[in-house]
Tab-separated table of C-alpha atoms in Angstrom:
chain	number	residue	atom	x	y	z
A	1	UNK	CA	-47.970	-52.844	-24.746
A	2	UNK	CA	-44.548	-53.616	-25.713
A	3	UNK	CA	-44.696	-53.472	-30.163
A	4	UNK	CA	-42.753	-55.833	-32.045
A	5	UNK	CA	-42.358	-52.986	-34.631
A	6	UNK	CA	-40.160	-51.027	-31.646
A	7	UNK	CA	-37.592	-54.098	-31.899
A	8	UNK	CA	-34.234	-52.894	-33.157
A	9	UNK	CA	-33.268	-54.768	-36.085
A	10	UNK	CA	-30.146	-57.870	-35.045
A	11	UNK	CA	-26.728	-57.015	-34.360
A	12	UNK	CA	-24.470	-57.941	-37.424
A	13	UNK	CA	-23.701	-60.489	-34.399
A	14	UNK	CA	-25.960	-61.703	-33.670
A	15	UNK	CA	-26.300	-63.227	-37.042
A	16	UNK	CA	-23.117	-64.693	-37.499
A	17	UNK	CA	-24.111	-66.205	-34.733
A	18	UNK	CA	-26.885	-67.844	-36.151
A	19	UNK	CA	-24.605	-68.860	-39.082
A	20	UNK	CA	-22.359	-70.263	-37.497
A	21	UNK	CA	-24.503	-71.710	-35.092
A	22	UNK	CA	-26.996	-73.454	-37.776
A	23	UNK	CA	-24.510	-74.128	-39.921
A	24	UNK	CA	-22.548	-76.825	-36.830
A	25	UNK	CA	-26.430	-77.475	-36.208
A	26	UNK	CA	-26.609	-78.439	-40.646
A	27	UNK	CA	-23.231	-79.804	-40.802
A	28	UNK	CA	-23.924	-82.644	-37.654
A	29	UNK	CA	-26.891	-83.545	-38.608
A	30	UNK	CA	-25.935	-84.336	-42.860
A	31	UNK	CA	-23.607	-86.132	-41.097
A	32	UNK	CA	-25.055	-88.150	-38.863
A	33	UNK	CA	-27.900	-88.708	-41.051
A	34	UNK	CA	-25.203	-89.619	-43.349
A	35	UNK	CA	-23.951	-92.027	-41.781
A	36	UNK	CA	-27.345	-94.101	-41.506
A	37	UNK	CA	-27.273	-93.900	-45.336
A	38	UNK	CA	-26.315	-92.974	-48.487
A	39	UNK	CA	-25.572	-88.936	-49.681
A	40	UNK	CA	-27.666	-87.827	-51.720
A	41	UNK	CA	-29.332	-84.730	-52.637
A	42	UNK	CA	-32.936	-85.861	-51.246
A	43	UNK	CA	-31.177	-86.370	-47.529
A	44	UNK	CA	-29.580	-82.585	-47.975
A	45	UNK	CA	-33.492	-81.365	-49.364
A	46	UNK	CA	-34.713	-83.588	-45.909
A	47	UNK	CA	-31.834	-82.214	-43.410
A	48	UNK	CA	-32.777	-78.428	-44.729
A	49	UNK	CA	-35.934	-78.863	-44.957
A	50	UNK	CA	-35.531	-79.629	-40.818
A	51	UNK	CA	-32.556	-77.037	-39.330
A	52	UNK	CA	-34.304	-73.964	-41.717
A	53	UNK	CA	-38.119	-74.060	-39.564
A	54	UNK	CA	-35.551	-74.670	-36.815
A	55	UNK	CA	-33.703	-71.029	-37.501
A	56	UNK	CA	-36.200	-69.641	-38.591
A	57	UNK	CA	-37.955	-69.639	-35.249
A	58	UNK	CA	-35.488	-68.710	-32.979
A	59	UNK	CA	-35.224	-65.266	-35.097
A	60	UNK	CA	-39.253	-64.876	-34.663
A	61	UNK	CA	-38.147	-65.728	-30.832
A	62	UNK	CA	-36.427	-63.317	-30.234
A	63	UNK	CA	-38.228	-60.437	-31.824
A	64	UNK	CA	-41.285	-61.771	-28.730
A	65	UNK	CA	-38.071	-61.528	-26.096
A	66	UNK	CA	-36.998	-58.109	-27.530
A	67	UNK	CA	-40.384	-57.127	-28.022
A	68	UNK	CA	-41.746	-58.779	-23.807
A	69	UNK	CA	-37.961	-57.470	-23.221
A	70	UNK	CA	-37.575	-60.779	-21.028
A	71	UNK	CA	-33.850	-59.953	-20.444
A	72	UNK	CA	-34.472	-57.704	-17.901
A	73	UNK	CA	-36.828	-60.584	-16.259
A	74	UNK	CA	-35.808	-61.845	-12.909
A	75	UNK	CA	-34.612	-66.080	-13.687
A	76	UNK	CA	-37.409	-67.846	-11.928
A	77	UNK	CA	-39.950	-65.612	-14.277
A	78	UNK	CA	-38.428	-65.974	-17.264
A	79	UNK	CA	-37.753	-70.257	-16.884
A	80	UNK	CA	-40.925	-70.230	-16.270
A	81	UNK	CA	-42.049	-68.296	-20.425
A	82	UNK	CA	-39.993	-70.225	-22.131
A	83	UNK	CA	-40.571	-73.608	-20.972
A	84	UNK	CA	-44.289	-72.447	-22.373
A	85	UNK	CA	-42.734	-70.975	-25.335
A	86	UNK	CA	-40.414	-73.649	-26.310
A	87	UNK	CA	-42.699	-76.616	-26.344
A	88	UNK	CA	-44.905	-74.632	-27.783
A	89	UNK	CA	-42.292	-74.333	-30.755
A	90	UNK	CA	-40.825	-77.818	-30.437
A	91	UNK	CA	-44.755	-78.812	-31.675
A	92	UNK	CA	-45.013	-76.155	-33.564
A	93	UNK	CA	-41.508	-77.114	-35.315
A	94	UNK	CA	-42.283	-79.655	-35.948
A	95	UNK	CA	-45.693	-79.198	-37.698
A	96	UNK	CA	-43.647	-77.630	-40.302
A	97	UNK	CA	-40.617	-80.227	-41.198
A	98	UNK	CA	-43.311	-82.699	-41.663
A	99	UNK	CA	-45.542	-81.132	-43.696
A	100	UNK	CA	-42.241	-80.035	-45.730
A	101	UNK	CA	-40.720	-84.208	-45.238
A	102	UNK	CA	-43.995	-85.526	-46.853
A	103	UNK	CA	-44.117	-82.600	-49.612
A	104	UNK	CA	-40.783	-83.998	-50.489
A	105	UNK	CA	-41.855	-87.750	-49.850
A	106	UNK	CA	-39.569	-89.167	-46.555
A	107	UNK	CA	-42.041	-92.117	-45.860
A	108	UNK	CA	-41.315	-94.621	-42.824
A	109	UNK	CA	-38.781	-97.853	-44.409
A	110	UNK	CA	-41.801	-100.012	-44.395
A	111	UNK	CA	-44.296	-97.181	-47.028
A	112	UNK	CA	-46.120	-95.773	-43.366
A	113	UNK	CA	-45.943	-93.062	-42.066
A	114	UNK	CA	-43.861	-92.041	-38.920
A	115	UNK	CA	-46.001	-92.148	-35.478
A	116	UNK	CA	-46.364	-90.225	-32.930
A	117	UNK	CA	-43.217	-91.735	-30.411
A	118	UNK	CA	-41.111	-90.565	-33.248
A	119	UNK	CA	-43.384	-86.939	-33.637
A	120	UNK	CA	-42.981	-86.944	-29.433
A	121	UNK	CA	-38.709	-87.529	-29.756
A	122	UNK	CA	-38.531	-85.124	-32.555
A	123	UNK	CA	-39.727	-82.555	-30.852
A	124	UNK	CA	-37.421	-83.365	-27.088
A	125	UNK	CA	-34.318	-82.701	-29.522
A	126	UNK	CA	-35.872	-80.314	-30.959
A	127	UNK	CA	-36.374	-78.989	-27.154
A	128	UNK	CA	-33.227	-78.792	-26.809
A	129	UNK	CA	-32.077	-76.975	-29.263
A	130	UNK	CA	-34.021	-74.254	-27.821
A	131	UNK	CA	-33.091	-74.450	-24.160
A	132	UNK	CA	-29.771	-74.666	-25.826
A	133	UNK	CA	-29.949	-71.360	-27.987
A	134	UNK	CA	-31.858	-69.808	-25.165
A	135	UNK	CA	-28.983	-70.174	-23.104
A	136	UNK	CA	-26.675	-68.671	-25.468
A	137	UNK	CA	-28.453	-65.921	-26.316
A	138	UNK	CA	-29.466	-64.939	-22.688
A	139	UNK	CA	-25.938	-65.877	-21.094
A	140	UNK	CA	-24.268	-63.034	-23.822
A	141	UNK	CA	-27.115	-60.412	-22.804
A	142	UNK	CA	-26.006	-61.361	-19.316
A	143	UNK	CA	-22.698	-61.091	-19.704
A	144	UNK	CA	-23.300	-57.840	-21.671
A	145	UNK	CA	-25.119	-56.997	-18.864
A	146	UNK	CA	-23.015	-57.302	-16.232
A	147	UNK	CA	-19.764	-55.599	-17.922
A	148	UNK	CA	-21.782	-53.220	-18.517
A	149	UNK	CA	-23.120	-51.935	-14.591
A	150	UNK	CA	-19.283	-52.731	-13.166
A	151	UNK	CA	-18.387	-49.729	-16.156
A	152	UNK	CA	-21.350	-47.683	-15.215
A	153	UNK	CA	-20.431	-48.368	-11.246
A	154	UNK	CA	-16.366	-46.850	-11.732
A	155	UNK	CA	-18.069	-43.928	-14.102
A	156	UNK	CA	-20.216	-43.337	-10.853
A	157	UNK	CA	-17.524	-43.223	-9.019
A	158	UNK	CA	-15.727	-41.222	-11.064
A	159	UNK	CA	-17.902	-38.407	-11.245
A	160	UNK	CA	-18.687	-38.718	-7.485
A	161	UNK	CA	-15.208	-38.154	-6.704
A	162	UNK	CA	-14.551	-35.486	-9.805
A	163	UNK	CA	-18.108	-33.953	-7.736
A	164	UNK	CA	-16.776	-33.906	-4.532
A	165	UNK	CA	-13.495	-31.650	-5.953
A	166	UNK	CA	-15.301	-29.642	-7.668
A	167	UNK	CA	-16.775	-28.634	-4.448
A	168	UNK	CA	-14.182	-27.891	-2.818
A	169	UNK	CA	-11.958	-26.026	-4.897
A	170	UNK	CA	-14.818	-24.577	-7.435
A	171	UNK	CA	-17.968	-24.769	-4.819
A	172	UNK	CA	-15.934	-22.923	-2.049
A	173	UNK	CA	-13.125	-21.427	-2.898
A	174	UNK	CA	-10.578	-19.371	-1.263
A	175	UNK	CA	-12.063	-16.410	-2.953
A	176	UNK	CA	-15.264	-17.426	-2.194
A	177	UNK	CA	-13.679	-17.308	1.451
A	178	UNK	CA	-12.106	-14.495	0.451
A	179	UNK	CA	-15.556	-12.234	0.080
A	180	UNK	CA	-17.204	-13.919	2.573
A	181	UNK	CA	-14.230	-13.025	5.837
A	182	UNK	CA	-14.093	-9.964	4.755
A	183	UNK	CA	-18.141	-8.685	4.471
A	184	UNK	CA	-18.437	-11.020	7.570
A	185	UNK	CA	-14.655	-8.504	9.208
A	186	UNK	CA	-16.943	-5.581	7.428
A	187	UNK	CA	-19.797	-6.116	9.936
A	188	UNK	CA	-18.118	-7.331	12.731
A	189	UNK	CA	-18.155	-2.907	14.303
A	190	UNK	CA	-21.600	-2.311	12.215
A	191	UNK	CA	-23.778	-5.310	13.087
A	192	UNK	CA	-21.528	-7.521	15.663
A	193	UNK	CA	-25.415	-9.381	15.308
A	194	UNK	CA	-25.459	-9.430	11.877
A	195	UNK	CA	-21.879	-10.312	11.236
A	196	UNK	CA	-22.716	-13.100	13.714
A	197	UNK	CA	-25.268	-14.506	11.696
A	198	UNK	CA	-22.981	-14.494	8.659
A	199	UNK	CA	-20.512	-16.707	9.930
A	200	UNK	CA	-22.753	-19.091	10.967
A	201	UNK	CA	-24.104	-19.512	7.916
A	202	UNK	CA	-20.254	-19.765	6.570
A	203	UNK	CA	-19.903	-23.009	8.856
A	204	UNK	CA	-22.774	-24.539	8.446
A	205	UNK	CA	-22.423	-23.996	4.488
A	206	UNK	CA	-18.376	-25.691	5.477
A	207	UNK	CA	-19.324	-28.150	7.622
A	208	UNK	CA	-22.330	-29.691	4.692
A	209	UNK	CA	-19.510	-29.154	1.922
A	210	UNK	CA	-17.171	-31.723	3.987
A	211	UNK	CA	-19.845	-34.069	5.411
A	212	UNK	CA	-20.937	-35.068	1.157
A	213	UNK	CA	-17.647	-36.711	1.088
A	214	UNK	CA	-18.851	-38.985	2.653
A	215	UNK	CA	-22.612	-39.034	1.812
A	216	UNK	CA	-24.232	-40.769	-2.065
A	217	UNK	CA	-27.298	-39.430	-1.123
A	218	UNK	CA	-29.407	-36.400	1.238
A	219	UNK	CA	-32.614	-35.465	1.584
A	220	UNK	CA	-33.675	-32.571	-0.739
A	221	UNK	CA	-34.622	-30.701	3.028
A	222	UNK	CA	-30.738	-30.864	3.439
A	223	UNK	CA	-30.853	-29.803	0.509
A	224	UNK	CA	-32.268	-26.268	0.739
A	225	UNK	CA	-30.724	-26.112	4.269
A	226	UNK	CA	-27.023	-25.009	2.542
A	227	UNK	CA	-28.942	-23.809	-0.411
A	228	UNK	CA	-30.808	-21.039	1.675
A	229	UNK	CA	-27.339	-20.435	4.018
A	230	UNK	CA	-25.670	-19.804	0.467
A	231	UNK	CA	-27.873	-17.233	-0.886
A	232	UNK	CA	-27.586	-15.236	3.023
A	233	UNK	CA	-24.295	-15.205	2.308
A	234	UNK	CA	-24.746	-14.418	-1.698
A	235	UNK	CA	-26.909	-11.803	-0.223
A	236	UNK	CA	-24.647	-9.834	2.329
A	237	UNK	CA	-22.260	-9.022	-0.840
A	238	UNK	CA	-24.741	-9.024	-2.967
A	239	UNK	CA	-26.390	-6.308	-0.964
A	240	UNK	CA	-29.850	-5.120	-2.612
A	241	UNK	CA	-28.796	-6.885	-5.795
A	242	UNK	CA	-30.755	-10.403	-5.143
A	243	UNK	CA	-33.567	-11.033	-4.018
A	244	UNK	CA	-35.248	-14.327	-3.872
A	245	UNK	CA	-37.956	-17.197	-3.016
A	246	UNK	CA	-38.596	-20.649	-2.195
A	247	UNK	CA	-41.117	-22.048	-2.386
A	248	UNK	CA	-40.708	-26.000	-1.723
A	249	UNK	CA	-44.307	-29.288	-1.288
A	250	UNK	CA	-43.561	-30.799	2.257
A	251	UNK	CA	-43.930	-34.340	-0.017
A	252	UNK	CA	-41.197	-33.372	-1.122
A	253	UNK	CA	-38.886	-32.912	1.611
A	254	UNK	CA	-38.084	-35.944	2.865
A	255	UNK	CA	-36.699	-36.830	-1.255
A	256	UNK	CA	-33.467	-38.417	-1.791
A	257	UNK	CA	-31.021	-36.224	-4.273
A	258	UNK	CA	-27.437	-36.270	-5.020
A	259	UNK	CA	-25.571	-33.894	-2.996
A	260	UNK	CA	-24.748	-30.628	-3.811
A	261	UNK	CA	-27.643	-30.641	-6.983
A	262	UNK	CA	-29.797	-27.484	-6.197
A	263	UNK	CA	-26.854	-25.630	-4.467
A	264	UNK	CA	-25.448	-25.449	-7.799
A	265	UNK	CA	-28.758	-24.349	-9.973
A	266	UNK	CA	-28.258	-21.954	-7.511
A	267	UNK	CA	-24.867	-21.046	-8.629
A	268	UNK	CA	-25.194	-21.177	-11.288
A	269	UNK	CA	-27.993	-18.136	-11.829
A	270	UNK	CA	-26.524	-16.114	-9.289
A	271	UNK	CA	-22.914	-16.201	-10.694
A	272	UNK	CA	-24.148	-15.659	-14.447
A	273	UNK	CA	-27.655	-14.089	-14.024
A	274	UNK	CA	-27.952	-12.155	-11.227
A	275	UNK	CA	-24.169	-10.655	-10.534
A	276	UNK	CA	-23.489	-9.959	-13.689
A	277	UNK	CA	-25.618	-7.068	-14.088
A	278	UNK	CA	-25.843	-3.612	-13.129
A	279	UNK	CA	-29.357	-4.348	-11.159
A	280	UNK	CA	-28.745	-7.061	-9.845
A	281	UNK	CA	-32.320	-9.880	-10.713
A	282	UNK	CA	-34.779	-12.553	-8.684
A	283	UNK	CA	-34.689	-16.017	-8.454
A	284	UNK	CA	-37.054	-17.821	-7.410
A	285	UNK	CA	-36.839	-21.927	-6.709
A	286	UNK	CA	-39.573	-24.408	-6.598
A	287	UNK	CA	-40.052	-28.391	-5.789
A	288	UNK	CA	-42.874	-30.308	-6.587
A	289	UNK	CA	-43.120	-34.144	-6.779
A	290	UNK	CA	-45.976	-35.872	-9.310
A	291	UNK	CA	-47.859	-38.428	-7.896
A	292	UNK	CA	-49.027	-39.509	-11.508
A	293	UNK	CA	-45.616	-39.330	-13.221
A	294	UNK	CA	-43.298	-40.545	-9.783
A	295	UNK	CA	-41.142	-37.353	-10.960
A	296	UNK	CA	-39.702	-34.402	-8.078
A	297	UNK	CA	-40.256	-31.067	-10.346
A	298	UNK	CA	-37.481	-28.992	-9.074
A	299	UNK	CA	-37.475	-25.988	-10.916
A	300	UNK	CA	-35.330	-22.258	-11.106
A	301	UNK	CA	-36.080	-19.392	-12.344
A	302	UNK	CA	-34.155	-16.148	-12.353
A	303	UNK	CA	-32.792	-13.095	-14.294
A	304	UNK	CA	-30.611	-13.266	-17.486
A	305	UNK	CA	-30.491	-14.319	-20.348
A	306	UNK	CA	-29.248	-18.239	-21.682
A	307	UNK	CA	-26.637	-17.742	-23.758
A	308	UNK	CA	-25.365	-20.663	-24.479
A	309	UNK	CA	-21.581	-21.318	-26.978
A	310	UNK	CA	-20.615	-24.355	-28.351
A	311	UNK	CA	-17.523	-26.685	-26.187
A	312	UNK	CA	-18.381	-23.675	-23.838
A	313	UNK	CA	-21.044	-25.276	-21.145
A	314	UNK	CA	-20.666	-24.635	-17.159
A	315	UNK	CA	-18.788	-28.179	-16.329
A	316	UNK	CA	-20.788	-27.739	-12.934
A	317	UNK	CA	-23.911	-28.787	-14.620
A	318	UNK	CA	-22.249	-30.761	-16.852
A	319	UNK	CA	-21.412	-32.926	-14.010
A	320	UNK	CA	-24.024	-32.688	-12.962
A	321	UNK	CA	-26.115	-34.133	-15.904
A	322	UNK	CA	-23.374	-37.197	-15.997
A	323	UNK	CA	-24.199	-37.652	-12.017
A	324	UNK	CA	-27.227	-38.274	-13.092
A	325	UNK	CA	-27.325	-40.118	-16.716
A	326	UNK	CA	-25.443	-42.270	-13.831
A	327	UNK	CA	-28.048	-42.739	-11.564
A	328	UNK	CA	-30.084	-42.526	-13.744
A	329	UNK	CA	-30.552	-43.045	-17.180
A	330	UNK	CA	-33.720	-41.712	-19.105
A	331	UNK	CA	-35.479	-41.146	-15.780
A	332	UNK	CA	-33.776	-38.065	-15.057
A	333	UNK	CA	-33.025	-34.582	-16.786
A	334	UNK	CA	-30.774	-31.706	-16.385
A	335	UNK	CA	-31.927	-28.745	-19.121
A	336	UNK	CA	-31.534	-24.941	-19.010
A	337	UNK	CA	-33.683	-22.282	-21.013
A	338	UNK	CA	-34.337	-19.230	-21.744
A	339	UNK	CA	-38.277	-18.886	-20.008
A	340	UNK	CA	-40.313	-18.400	-23.440
A	341	UNK	CA	-43.207	-16.759	-21.952
A	342	UNK	CA	-41.378	-14.274	-19.698
A	343	UNK	CA	-38.685	-11.532	-21.150
A	344	UNK	CA	-35.204	-11.374	-19.367
A	345	UNK	CA	-35.838	-15.457	-17.351
A	346	UNK	CA	-33.355	-18.473	-17.736
A	347	UNK	CA	-34.992	-21.510	-16.490
A	348	UNK	CA	-33.844	-24.141	-14.989
A	349	UNK	CA	-35.126	-27.503	-15.020
A	350	UNK	CA	-33.817	-31.255	-12.804
A	351	UNK	CA	-36.907	-34.632	-13.048
A	352	UNK	CA	-35.504	-37.123	-10.871
A	353	UNK	CA	-37.877	-40.384	-10.290
A	354	UNK	CA	-39.275	-39.968	-7.109
A	355	UNK	CA	-39.212	-43.680	-6.246
A	356	UNK	CA	-35.703	-44.003	-6.180
A	357	UNK	CA	-35.821	-41.946	-3.487
A	358	UNK	CA	-36.068	-42.887	0.411
A	359	UNK	CA	-37.956	-40.868	3.192
A	360	UNK	CA	-34.828	-39.513	5.622
């Protein structure tokens, strides 16, 4: 159910187009009537009585279009609605115009009122003008939508490229590689089996990072695998200071998400929450689809305190939020805050539409 109260006010461009278009139509009718008769004040009044109702009805039509979101309709359903609406407004406009003309006394040359044939002819004329108005109105909206889609496409391409570069430079950076290899080297003599396991984690993490360069989406199942590899490597470096748990609904495993999104949340939790604390902390990751809202809810809780600083928000998180906005619009959100119910706990919440994903 749509509300007319929710319709935004017209833009200046709309008012200028309305004023220009109907002024030209007024001038055309006045000129046409003047050709067949002498110009007079009554002729000016008659022309005004013809043009103003049509202009007012198109403005009302604009509210109906916006309130019912006709701009988002496919072409054929839109044409069907316009066919009915324009026919209705054509008849309504003529009833209003004829009432005004009778009020200003404009009988036919023989002193008798105009007949139904003339009424139908005038309706067809108004119907043509309404279709012309609708053509300009929807043509402008479709053109703007096309331009916005092109802008969004290039923004998304730039965001994806930036995310890939961020992954190569930040997620698997030389510092991380150096620490990981040093820890593995230390384990080679002490615990060869564990060292081999760590090498496997590191190689899988690198392989995933390379593969995502050509992937726009990955199943949550695949993202969780790389998160486990990442957590195992970090647990090796932080030793007993890092504890984690993963609680994922099986129904969520096939949902597609942008690659490295979940890994970024986990990395952020370790980097800003767990690692700075001498006693370490815990990470809890949950993922649950909501059939009622059609949303996938992902929550990452970690020990720590969230202290945002204006102008110093994480580049990775900001990029992730912008990328989600480009992919899903307002249907997806990514927020980070302190848990109001649990002390020293930070909560990162990611919501995105399940219907945007396919089963992998």
